[in-house]
XYZ file of C-alpha atoms in Angstrom:
628
model
C 96.775 124.865 124.332
C 95.618 127.112 121.636
C 96.636 127.539 117.841
C 99.146 130.043 116.488
C 99.654 131.265 112.842
C 101.302 134.129 111.049
C 103.006 135.576 108.175
C 106.023 137.693 107.592
C 106.907 139.492 104.340
C 109.819 141.933 104.423
C 108.702 143.425 100.905
C 105.018 144.096 101.527
C 103.013 146.067 103.958
C 100.444 143.509 105.448
C 98.337 146.069 107.359
C 95.549 145.476 105.017
C 95.741 141.910 104.844
C 93.503 141.189 108.029
C 90.917 139.035 106.103
C 93.595 136.686 104.894
C 95.362 136.366 108.155
C 91.847 135.930 109.926
C 91.009 133.175 107.490
C 94.380 131.542 108.387
C 93.518 131.991 112.073
C 90.242 130.591 111.835
C 91.323 127.316 110.593
C 92.497 126.467 114.043
C 89.278 127.331 115.696
C 89.030 123.848 117.093
C 92.354 124.199 118.786
C 91.326 127.413 120.387
C 87.276 127.696 120.749
C 87.328 130.399 123.408
C 88.867 133.314 121.579
C 90.710 134.731 118.740
C 92.749 137.532 117.757
C 95.050 139.029 115.055
C 97.733 141.460 115.184
C 99.193 143.365 112.122
C 101.777 145.883 111.550
C 104.058 146.673 108.590
C 105.422 143.330 107.126
C 104.286 141.090 110.181
C 100.847 139.484 111.074
C 100.286 137.078 113.914
C 97.214 135.266 114.564
C 95.917 133.221 117.585
C 93.177 130.976 118.706
C 92.840 130.387 122.412
C 91.806 127.428 124.541
C 91.683 129.248 127.947
C 93.339 127.036 130.743
C 95.410 129.448 132.981
C 93.984 133.010 133.862
C 90.829 132.385 131.945
C 89.568 135.971 131.977
C 92.765 137.473 130.829
C 95.909 136.104 128.758
C 94.344 137.007 125.431
C 96.586 136.902 122.455
C 98.679 138.002 120.529
C 99.998 139.631 123.596
C 101.937 142.878 123.248
C 104.566 144.423 125.624
C 103.671 147.936 127.195
C 107.360 148.811 126.289
C 107.700 150.521 122.928
C 110.028 149.799 120.249
C 110.797 151.818 117.052
C 108.071 153.784 115.736
C 106.294 153.631 119.013
C 105.263 149.964 118.160
C 105.149 147.295 121.010
C 108.627 146.249 121.775
C 107.595 142.585 121.343
C 104.477 140.545 120.308
C 103.815 136.859 121.199
C 101.308 134.260 119.794
C 101.848 131.155 121.939
C 100.269 127.781 122.444
C 100.964 125.328 125.070
C 101.817 125.309 128.886
C 104.980 126.413 130.881
C 104.784 124.348 133.976
C 107.467 126.352 135.770
C 106.002 129.741 134.837
C 105.226 130.769 138.524
C 109.106 130.243 139.372
C 109.928 132.002 136.391
C 107.546 134.946 137.233
C 108.840 135.241 140.655
C 112.357 135.512 139.410
C 111.316 138.106 136.673
C 109.507 140.140 139.503
C 112.941 140.273 141.438
C 114.516 141.560 138.326
C 112.043 144.411 138.016
C 109.328 143.117 135.710
C 105.572 143.974 136.342
C 102.926 141.730 135.324
C 99.239 142.627 134.491
C 97.905 138.947 134.097
C 98.215 135.694 135.811
C 99.033 133.793 132.573
C 102.040 131.903 131.429
C 101.768 133.625 128.113
C 102.918 137.015 129.762
C 105.797 135.180 131.513
C 107.100 133.794 128.228
C 106.909 137.333 126.840
C 108.714 138.975 129.739
C 111.439 136.210 129.875
C 112.255 136.775 126.201
C 112.486 140.658 127.140
C 115.010 139.646 129.826
C 117.061 136.774 128.408
C 116.527 137.051 124.702
C 116.247 133.484 122.825
C 118.274 132.179 125.652
C 115.053 132.279 127.657
C 113.974 128.842 126.132
C 116.595 127.120 128.360
C 114.714 128.057 131.280
C 111.346 126.656 130.104
C 109.744 123.611 131.451
C 106.736 122.662 129.461
C 105.187 121.972 126.013
C 105.097 124.988 123.687
C 105.059 126.381 120.275
C 105.374 130.058 120.211
C 106.140 132.896 117.794
C 107.618 136.412 119.015
C 107.936 139.468 116.872
C 110.821 141.650 118.022
C 110.288 145.053 116.683
C 113.869 146.414 117.586
C 115.656 143.386 115.987
C 113.196 143.260 113.121
C 112.918 139.581 113.646
C 110.501 136.688 114.022
C 111.225 134.034 116.366
C 109.705 130.480 116.323
C 110.330 128.151 118.994
C 109.154 124.387 119.629
C 109.513 122.472 122.907
C 112.326 119.882 123.285
C 110.393 116.628 122.629
C 107.851 118.259 120.229
C 104.665 117.690 122.151
C 103.357 120.781 120.390
C 103.459 120.868 116.692
C 104.668 123.891 114.555
C 104.961 124.247 110.790
C 106.582 126.688 108.412
C 106.799 127.389 104.762
C 109.512 129.573 103.561
C 108.516 132.214 100.992
C 110.634 134.263 98.678
C 110.371 137.136 101.170
C 109.623 135.833 104.456
C 107.738 132.816 105.925
C 104.259 131.354 106.681
C 103.767 129.359 109.802
C 101.075 127.628 111.776
C 100.327 125.084 114.498
C 98.723 122.853 111.664
C 99.374 122.702 107.904
C 95.969 123.879 107.294
C 96.626 127.370 108.419
C 99.353 127.613 106.118
C 97.419 126.113 103.192
C 94.864 128.748 103.818
C 97.286 131.275 102.274
C 97.515 131.545 98.477
C 101.307 131.248 98.479
C 101.185 127.676 99.824
C 100.163 124.914 97.663
C 99.342 121.301 98.448
C 101.913 119.397 96.249
C 103.910 116.195 96.661
C 106.599 114.308 94.861
C 108.417 111.020 95.457
C 109.853 112.017 98.647
C 106.686 113.258 99.983
C 104.646 109.997 99.017
C 107.595 108.039 100.732
C 107.025 110.038 103.860
C 103.382 109.194 103.630
C 103.861 105.676 103.282
C 106.360 104.870 105.943
C 105.437 104.668 109.428
C 107.979 107.000 111.081
C 108.394 110.790 111.214
C 111.727 112.446 110.207
C 112.089 115.585 112.198
C 111.522 118.565 109.817
C 109.891 116.599 107.046
C 106.388 117.017 106.088
C 104.461 115.276 103.145
C 103.420 118.588 101.700
C 106.186 119.868 99.353
C 107.632 123.263 100.294
C 106.338 122.994 104.027
C 108.645 122.108 106.951
C 107.971 121.178 110.477
C 110.117 123.065 113.141
C 112.113 120.439 114.806
C 111.692 119.515 118.357
C 114.310 121.372 120.533
C 114.753 123.923 117.699
C 114.169 127.595 117.118
C 113.930 129.445 113.897
C 114.905 133.215 113.314
C 113.361 134.799 110.423
C 115.190 137.979 109.201
C 115.530 140.160 106.039
C 118.550 138.139 105.206
C 116.808 134.815 105.419
C 115.756 132.099 107.804
C 118.214 130.140 110.247
C 117.235 127.155 112.243
C 119.227 126.495 115.438
C 119.155 123.593 117.840
C 118.922 124.478 121.532
C 118.313 121.088 123.231
C 119.544 117.491 122.161
C 119.756 114.231 123.879
C 123.335 113.626 125.331
C 125.134 110.458 126.321
C 126.659 110.456 129.712
C 127.930 107.630 131.975
C 125.270 106.484 134.465
C 126.931 106.417 137.922
C 123.863 105.761 140.140
C 123.342 102.415 141.333
C 119.937 100.746 141.199
C 118.325 102.061 144.418
C 119.430 105.574 143.712
C 118.194 105.355 140.104
C 114.877 103.918 141.385
C 114.538 106.828 143.884
C 115.630 109.507 141.293
C 112.914 108.329 138.824
C 110.291 108.534 141.583
C 111.418 111.768 142.789
C 111.233 113.315 139.401
C 107.763 111.873 138.753
C 106.658 113.031 142.127
C 107.700 116.620 140.955
C 106.391 116.163 137.366
C 102.962 115.054 137.921
C 101.564 117.793 140.308
C 103.474 120.411 138.105
C 101.494 119.254 135.028
C 98.232 119.606 136.872
C 98.286 123.505 137.091
C 95.216 124.638 135.508
C 92.207 127.158 136.128
C 89.760 124.626 134.307
C 88.760 120.917 135.088
C 91.570 118.319 134.812
C 91.250 114.670 134.324
C 93.464 111.712 133.910
C 93.227 109.043 131.242
C 93.558 105.574 132.655
C 93.896 102.241 130.685
C 94.920 100.109 133.600
C 98.388 99.954 132.204
C 101.507 100.712 134.146
C 102.037 104.158 132.509
C 98.672 105.628 132.790
C 98.107 104.032 136.360
C 101.278 105.687 137.428
C 100.443 109.075 136.300
C 96.642 108.685 137.597
C 98.008 107.535 141.188
C 100.257 110.374 141.551
C 97.638 112.802 140.147
C 95.093 111.526 142.772
C 97.596 111.880 145.676
C 98.191 115.581 144.565
C 94.468 116.031 144.186
C 93.639 114.496 147.511
C 96.250 116.920 149.279
C 94.111 119.683 148.081
C 90.956 117.861 149.344
C 89.680 116.809 145.867
C 88.986 113.746 143.831
C 90.478 112.983 140.489
C 88.276 112.039 137.594
C 89.526 109.394 135.278
C 88.379 107.981 131.912
C 89.112 104.907 129.865
C 87.766 103.684 126.392
C 86.455 100.172 125.431
C 84.190 98.695 122.713
C 80.839 97.115 122.828
C 81.417 93.423 123.915
C 85.396 93.910 124.041
C 85.921 92.355 127.547
C 83.462 89.720 127.260
C 84.652 88.478 123.792
C 88.231 89.439 124.053
C 90.809 87.500 122.030
C 94.430 87.798 123.378
C 97.285 88.420 120.947
C 101.042 89.258 121.247
C 100.530 93.022 121.741
C 97.305 92.719 123.682
C 97.608 89.795 126.214
C 94.854 91.158 128.497
C 91.833 93.554 128.247
C 92.166 97.054 129.912
C 88.701 97.292 131.462
C 89.121 95.309 134.648
C 92.601 96.751 135.377
C 91.376 100.260 134.872
C 88.565 99.723 137.236
C 91.072 98.099 139.718
C 93.231 101.162 139.629
C 90.405 103.475 139.979
C 89.031 101.682 143.134
C 92.622 101.492 144.480
C 93.530 105.300 144.208
C 89.809 106.319 144.613
C 89.272 108.318 141.503
C 85.778 108.874 139.969
C 86.092 106.574 136.863
C 84.192 106.815 133.643
C 84.477 104.197 130.874
C 83.578 105.505 127.186
C 82.123 102.394 125.379
C 82.219 102.858 121.621
C 80.639 100.741 118.892
C 81.447 99.792 115.371
C 78.775 102.256 113.841
C 80.488 105.099 115.585
C 83.891 104.216 114.463
C 82.771 103.926 110.923
C 80.632 107.080 110.949
C 81.803 109.022 107.834
C 81.478 112.471 109.448
C 83.678 111.194 112.209
C 86.254 109.827 109.981
C 86.213 113.089 108.003
C 86.721 114.960 111.070
C 89.734 112.741 111.884
C 91.401 113.309 108.574
C 90.695 117.008 108.776
C 92.344 117.033 112.277
C 95.474 115.277 111.129
C 95.893 117.332 107.731
C 98.419 114.543 107.057
C 98.045 110.928 105.716
C 99.196 109.347 108.875
C 96.854 106.647 110.430
C 96.432 104.237 113.226
C 93.380 102.571 112.012
C 90.464 102.566 114.521
C 92.803 103.794 117.206
C 92.781 107.476 115.667
C 88.915 107.463 115.519
C 88.477 105.835 119.102
C 90.891 108.389 120.667
C 89.004 111.263 118.896
C 85.745 110.061 120.151
C 87.158 109.392 123.900
C 88.396 112.955 123.788
C 85.160 114.367 122.588
C 83.317 112.591 125.488
C 86.032 113.714 128.064
C 85.637 117.267 126.852
C 82.192 117.439 128.053
C 83.719 117.235 131.608
C 87.244 118.753 131.233
C 89.549 120.841 129.426
C 92.854 119.120 130.349
C 93.865 115.487 130.463
C 96.968 113.836 131.651
C 98.125 110.630 129.901
C 100.980 108.082 129.776
C 102.685 108.549 126.399
C 106.545 108.620 126.669
C 107.009 105.831 129.075
C 107.524 103.053 126.583
C 109.948 105.231 124.749
C 112.387 106.010 127.588
C 112.038 102.877 129.723
C 112.210 100.363 126.795
C 108.502 99.093 126.724
C 108.198 98.018 123.172
C 108.921 94.623 121.972
C 111.576 95.802 119.434
C 113.751 96.693 122.409
C 114.135 92.917 123.269
C 113.042 91.083 120.032
C 116.447 89.556 118.338
C 115.343 90.285 114.827
C 114.293 93.795 115.648
C 117.638 94.470 117.531
C 119.524 93.216 114.395
C 117.476 95.024 111.798
C 119.258 97.379 109.467
C 116.153 99.483 109.414
C 113.863 101.186 111.925
C 112.922 98.163 114.316
C 109.151 98.817 114.261
C 109.132 98.664 110.467
C 110.939 95.348 110.751
C 108.448 93.934 113.141
C 105.610 95.345 111.298
C 106.485 93.867 108.007
C 106.777 90.455 109.539
C 103.244 90.787 110.886
C 101.543 92.125 107.574
C 102.420 95.956 107.944
C 104.299 96.579 104.885
C 103.185 99.440 102.512
C 104.811 97.744 99.690
C 102.586 94.876 99.794
C 99.591 96.770 98.336
C 101.187 98.656 95.630
C 102.799 97.490 92.305
C 106.377 96.905 92.347
C 106.867 99.455 89.638
C 105.334 102.193 91.901
C 107.444 101.111 94.914
C 110.456 101.062 92.795
C 109.605 104.248 90.848
C 109.409 106.271 94.083
C 112.644 104.743 95.370
C 111.109 103.727 98.660
C 113.513 101.023 99.663
C 116.473 103.504 99.217
C 114.461 106.413 100.797
C 113.895 104.440 103.955
C 117.514 103.204 103.997
C 118.801 106.762 103.771
C 116.461 108.002 106.403
C 117.841 105.141 108.693
C 121.666 105.957 108.064
C 120.763 109.738 108.656
C 119.041 108.807 111.994
C 121.809 106.446 113.229
C 124.476 109.138 112.419
C 122.800 111.512 114.833
C 122.796 109.043 117.800
C 125.058 110.527 120.603
C 127.735 107.776 121.442
C 129.496 107.052 124.687
C 133.010 105.763 124.668
C 133.357 102.118 126.283
C 129.938 101.005 125.893
C 129.017 97.356 125.411
C 127.770 96.427 122.091
C 124.419 95.705 123.832
C 124.120 98.932 125.468
C 125.393 100.681 122.243
C 122.453 99.126 120.241
C 119.968 99.788 123.032
C 121.028 103.426 122.926
C 120.451 103.560 119.214
C 117.017 102.010 119.673
C 116.166 104.444 122.382
C 117.016 107.311 120.260
C 115.439 106.108 117.161
C 112.252 105.634 119.238
C 112.324 109.001 120.890
C 112.843 110.789 117.616
C 111.127 108.853 114.818
C 108.479 106.999 116.528
C 107.152 109.047 119.599
C 106.540 111.980 117.371
C 103.866 110.153 115.635
C 102.072 109.223 119.089
C 102.566 112.946 120.161
C 101.094 114.135 117.096
C 98.140 111.807 117.149
C 97.464 112.798 120.901
C 97.559 116.426 120.004
C 95.415 116.374 116.827
C 92.698 114.223 118.197
C 92.742 116.179 121.471
C 92.728 119.619 119.781
C 90.002 118.629 117.300
C 87.698 118.311 120.419
C 89.292 121.340 122.319
C 90.947 119.086 124.830
C 94.519 119.813 126.016
C 96.641 116.529 126.551
C 99.521 116.502 129.090
C 102.241 114.098 129.048
C 104.319 113.953 132.073
C 106.650 111.295 130.952
C 107.960 113.704 128.281
C 109.395 116.106 130.896
C 112.725 116.642 129.442
C 114.678 115.943 132.806
C 113.166 112.652 133.184
C 113.984 111.921 129.532
C 117.621 112.975 129.760
C 118.191 111.042 132.920
C 116.525 107.640 132.016
C 118.090 107.967 128.363
C 121.454 107.221 129.971
C 120.312 104.318 132.365
C 121.902 101.049 131.167
C 119.594 98.497 129.692
C 120.370 95.881 132.339
C 119.108 98.374 134.923
C 116.090 99.202 132.973
C 115.237 95.430 132.916
C 116.899 94.292 136.058
C 113.956 91.981 137.156
C 113.696 90.430 133.564
C 110.491 92.336 132.787
C 110.083 95.101 130.470
C 110.032 98.622 132.254
C 111.392 97.003 135.541
C 112.773 100.277 136.595
C 109.338 102.020 136.297
C 107.757 99.369 137.885
C 110.033 99.467 140.923
C 109.696 103.363 141.092
C 105.786 102.696 141.220
C 106.076 100.586 144.432
C 103.459 101.666 146.828
C 101.219 103.455 144.080
C 99.411 100.767 142.410
C 97.711 97.393 142.875
C 100.467 94.668 142.327
C 98.513 92.877 139.675
C 98.647 96.390 137.729
C 102.266 97.022 138.648
C 103.289 93.513 137.336
C 100.795 93.535 134.444
C 102.464 92.663 130.908
C 102.311 95.516 128.575
C 99.096 95.743 126.430
C 98.784 98.143 123.653
C 95.936 100.805 123.222
C 92.754 98.843 122.845
C 91.532 97.971 119.184
C 88.105 96.730 118.257
C 87.811 93.294 117.384
C 84.965 93.006 114.888
C 84.931 91.222 111.402
C 82.218 93.411 110.242
C 84.371 96.393 110.951
C 87.185 94.824 108.828
C 84.767 94.160 105.901
C 83.910 97.764 105.834
C 87.430 98.770 105.806
C 88.056 96.385 102.730
C 85.145 97.915 101.012
C 86.980 101.147 101.200
C 90.126 99.710 99.825
C 88.491 98.037 96.964
C 86.514 101.280 96.200
C 89.896 102.954 95.888
C 91.381 100.243 93.873
C 88.607 100.010 91.472
C 87.644 103.783 90.914
C 89.588 104.892 87.830
C 89.335 108.305 89.326
C 90.792 107.677 92.711
C 94.343 109.025 93.047
C 96.079 105.699 93.858
C 93.899 103.313 91.930
C 96.468 102.618 89.073
C 99.293 102.192 91.808
C 97.465 99.482 93.727
C 97.998 95.858 93.347
C 94.776 94.192 92.395
C 95.833 90.844 93.252
C 96.991 91.973 96.785
C 93.649 93.695 97.558
C 91.844 90.447 96.359
C 93.992 88.414 98.882
C 93.028 90.620 101.794
C 89.337 90.758 100.686
C 89.476 86.848 100.791
C 90.809 86.920 104.440
C 87.777 89.046 105.679
C 85.407 86.704 104.044
C 86.479 83.774 106.414
C 87.738 85.760 109.441
C 89.346 89.071 110.698
C 92.241 91.060 109.641
C 95.156 91.088 112.112
C 95.945 94.360 113.910
C 98.774 95.221 111.413
C 96.716 94.369 108.370
C 93.955 96.702 109.581
C 96.439 99.683 109.998
C 97.765 98.813 106.524
C 94.257 98.889 104.837
C 93.269 102.026 106.640
C 96.577 103.845 105.860
C 96.187 103.155 102.205
C 92.608 104.301 102.204
C 93.569 107.353 104.147
C 96.428 108.168 101.883
C 93.845 108.137 98.787
C 91.397 110.177 100.871
C 94.283 112.731 101.734
C 95.267 113.120 98.165
C 91.635 113.768 97.077
C 90.371 115.873 100.109
C 93.527 118.277 100.002
C 93.649 118.266 96.224
C 97.312 117.244 96.447
C 99.198 118.266 93.083
C 101.483 115.351 92.285
C 104.609 116.420 90.654
C 104.655 113.688 87.907
C 108.140 114.788 86.899
C 109.533 114.159 90.250
C 107.806 110.861 90.518
C 109.573 109.547 87.476
C 108.994 105.912 86.628
C 106.236 105.755 89.210
C 103.844 108.066 87.218
C 102.035 107.875 85.083
C 101.482 104.144 84.537
C 98.601 101.908 83.947
C 98.287 98.439 85.868
């Protein structure tokens, strides 16, 4: 998986800047605990931290070509993180073209593919990746991010070049980068969506999924190399089901390539169970047995309370799938004390670098990954299926479908997840949160690829699918990446293979739900893989702790932030709203959405504090300063 970072300055000699670049690189040690390296020459510096997955003994980075360029320097140098799943096919093709290899790594394949095909090599890659290639002959840095954005990559333009890194912390380790925020950055932090390219640190950018960035003396230029396209779907239902199954039969074994232990995360839901069943088939074909992991909470199954997004507990279904496919299953059981451990929560914030938050889901995922890391280095999981097959409630809920905003924000607001509800109206109006949200929605809708002749229902479903893939899925992929990499665990997501996404994106809604149940198309494609009880199980969200004492502890954190005059958000929080939530926990539990609201607000306050974010009070206008 690894972590990458670097610095280009066309007006300076960076040869003596090793201590600074090394410090930037070391911020990513959790992402790459196995090895680290720095390469400097002239006005470029590349750093790398390695998590060894393929060709463990070799494949160290930054990797240089033996071919020489101007000044007898390496023709090209690469710092790369991720996995290229078709590297063996590319290696064979390049060998026929005369390339010679000294390692078995996918890193060397990527580097030599660039030498052969230039920036166009990205069209040949199947995988998840964030990479930087310095081309000595062109005097150019090329940054590339995978199509769906599974791997993160950030950059910070400077007057004479660029800083970049797998995580913001690597960039912030450089004195040219400051942790600052204005009204737009606070809006980004408060809204539960990700806008491609935007980051809540002023001056910093995210390289958008499916994009590359060229850094030259004459400036920076970002180019899109992949985008979702709308095409007529001409396959009938049996052909569509068979195509989905054929794709999954290829994707899952392809993503199992590794020279280190690999496991599968298994919730007992349709998505992870399908991945697990296919992975076990591939493992059994090699004479092996797959290990699987799930997460649960003390007393959760016994005291389970059903709700609209979690109608059934995961535990019994995960065990049923494990028995059915024959995996070696382990349930990681967590309790309230571990979820509230201050050291763990600081680690989670430090892993994110950003104020995004999924309440106890973040912490439990980190603890699950930490436990899995004791057994393996790579884990398969089911993210992406709900996004492409239409598994979320907002694909079918009439109010969400009619919403003039992002549908999950509409549903969340109805259930207590509205960031406006905890802040004074003058603050919300001062940062212009409503208009900012509306503008982001208009921009996102304008991007949706259209198809002539579509029905109104299919047109709206296409919009919802596009919004979910580009504004919601990135949050989940970031969460999986950050919590996994904080433990040195590489997460792989077969449903995010671009071939599957491209195909299913264009399947009409009536075919995706032909049986009347959500994700009917995937359920049919999984025929013969799973127990019928699991194949037909209604979607259940990732498990969340159900413990009133946990909620009371959260409220304590919120009241502390509201009552501490030195807290960054103290004068912005509405004391009456905080007291109403406090009263709720005195007589019962918070709802799932209220819990996320409380934790996200506390996380924002902690983020402002921990990262010493300099608030641009001029840009905040009427929202700052103000007393309650």
